[in-house]
Tab-separated table of C-alpha atoms in Angstrom:
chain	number	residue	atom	x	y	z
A	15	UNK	CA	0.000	0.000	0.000
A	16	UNK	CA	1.034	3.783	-0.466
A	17	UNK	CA	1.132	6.389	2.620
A	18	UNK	CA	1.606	9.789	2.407
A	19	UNK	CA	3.437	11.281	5.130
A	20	UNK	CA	3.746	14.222	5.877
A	21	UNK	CA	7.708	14.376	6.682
A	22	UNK	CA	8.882	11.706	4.268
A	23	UNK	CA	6.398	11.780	1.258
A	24	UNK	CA	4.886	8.548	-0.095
A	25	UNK	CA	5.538	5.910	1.573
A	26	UNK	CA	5.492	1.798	0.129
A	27	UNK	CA	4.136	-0.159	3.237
A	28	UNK	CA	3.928	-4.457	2.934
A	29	UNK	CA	1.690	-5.880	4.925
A	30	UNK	CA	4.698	-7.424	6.751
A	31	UNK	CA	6.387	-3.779	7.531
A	32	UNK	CA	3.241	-2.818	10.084
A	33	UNK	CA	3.781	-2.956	13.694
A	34	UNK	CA	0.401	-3.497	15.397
A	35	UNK	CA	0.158	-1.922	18.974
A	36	UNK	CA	-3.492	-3.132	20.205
A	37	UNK	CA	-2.991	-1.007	23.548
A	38	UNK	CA	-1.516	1.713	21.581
A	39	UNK	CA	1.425	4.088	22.550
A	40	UNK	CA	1.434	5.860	26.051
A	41	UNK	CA	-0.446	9.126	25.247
A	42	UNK	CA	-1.292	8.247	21.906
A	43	UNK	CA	-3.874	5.268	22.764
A	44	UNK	CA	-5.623	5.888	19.975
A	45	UNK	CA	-2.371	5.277	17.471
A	46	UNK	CA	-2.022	1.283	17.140
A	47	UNK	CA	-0.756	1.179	13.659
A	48	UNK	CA	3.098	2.183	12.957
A	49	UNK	CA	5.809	1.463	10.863
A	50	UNK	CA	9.631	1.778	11.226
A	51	UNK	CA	11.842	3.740	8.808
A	52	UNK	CA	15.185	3.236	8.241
A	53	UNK	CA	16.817	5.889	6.408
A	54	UNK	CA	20.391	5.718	5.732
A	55	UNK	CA	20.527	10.236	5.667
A	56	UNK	CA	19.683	9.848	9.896
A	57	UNK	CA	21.774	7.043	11.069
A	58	UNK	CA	22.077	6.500	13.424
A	59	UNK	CA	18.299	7.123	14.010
A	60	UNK	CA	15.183	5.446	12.656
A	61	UNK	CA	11.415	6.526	12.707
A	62	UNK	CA	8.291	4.903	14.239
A	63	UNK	CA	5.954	6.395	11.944
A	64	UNK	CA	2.227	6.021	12.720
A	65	UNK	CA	-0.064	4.327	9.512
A	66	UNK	CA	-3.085	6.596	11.528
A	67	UNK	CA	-1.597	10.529	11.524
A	68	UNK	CA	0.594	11.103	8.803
A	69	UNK	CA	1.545	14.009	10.537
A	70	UNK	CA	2.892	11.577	13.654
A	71	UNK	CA	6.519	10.151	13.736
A	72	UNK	CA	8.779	9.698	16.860
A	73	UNK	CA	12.243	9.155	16.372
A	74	UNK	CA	13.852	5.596	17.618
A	75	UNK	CA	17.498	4.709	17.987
A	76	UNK	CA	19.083	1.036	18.869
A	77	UNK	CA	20.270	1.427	22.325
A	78	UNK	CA	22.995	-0.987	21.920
A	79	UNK	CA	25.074	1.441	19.899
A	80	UNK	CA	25.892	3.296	22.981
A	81	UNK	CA	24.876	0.246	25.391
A	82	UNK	CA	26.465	-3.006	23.930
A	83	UNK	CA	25.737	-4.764	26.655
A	84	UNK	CA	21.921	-3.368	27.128
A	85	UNK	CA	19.402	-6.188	28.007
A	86	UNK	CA	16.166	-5.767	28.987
A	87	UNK	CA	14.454	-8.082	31.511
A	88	UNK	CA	10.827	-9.615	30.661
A	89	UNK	CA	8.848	-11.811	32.633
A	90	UNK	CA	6.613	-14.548	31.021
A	91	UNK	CA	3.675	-12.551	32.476
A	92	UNK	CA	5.097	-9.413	30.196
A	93	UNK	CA	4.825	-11.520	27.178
A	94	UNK	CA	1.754	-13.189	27.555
């Protein structure tokens, strides 16, 4: 499918390139559709773009860059 957003321009988004966030985001419960862009001009940053608001991004970076040895703790509860 084609998006138009508003910062990047049209968009190509496969089926298998949406993130689906049934609770939403905190603040933006509303927002449960999103993509992430990686474009090579704002390494090392990406963007979680919402598929809802065109006019929505939030920038994202891999915390590993400066935290190699970052690792997050989940409980089975968390992931059910």
């Amino acid at each position: 499918m084609q998006y138009a957003s508003s910062r990047f321009g049209m968009l190509d988004v496969k089926d298998n390139d949406t993130i689906e966030m049934p609770e939403g985001l905190l603040g933006f419960a509303h927002m449960k559709k999103f993509m992430i862009l990686d474009l090579d001009q704002y390494y090392p940053f990406r963007w979680l773009q919402s598929l809802e608001d065109s006019a929505l991004t939030f920038d994202v970076i891999d915390q590993t860059l400066f935290l190699p040895d970052y690792k997050i703790k989940i409980n089975q509860s968390e992931v059910d």
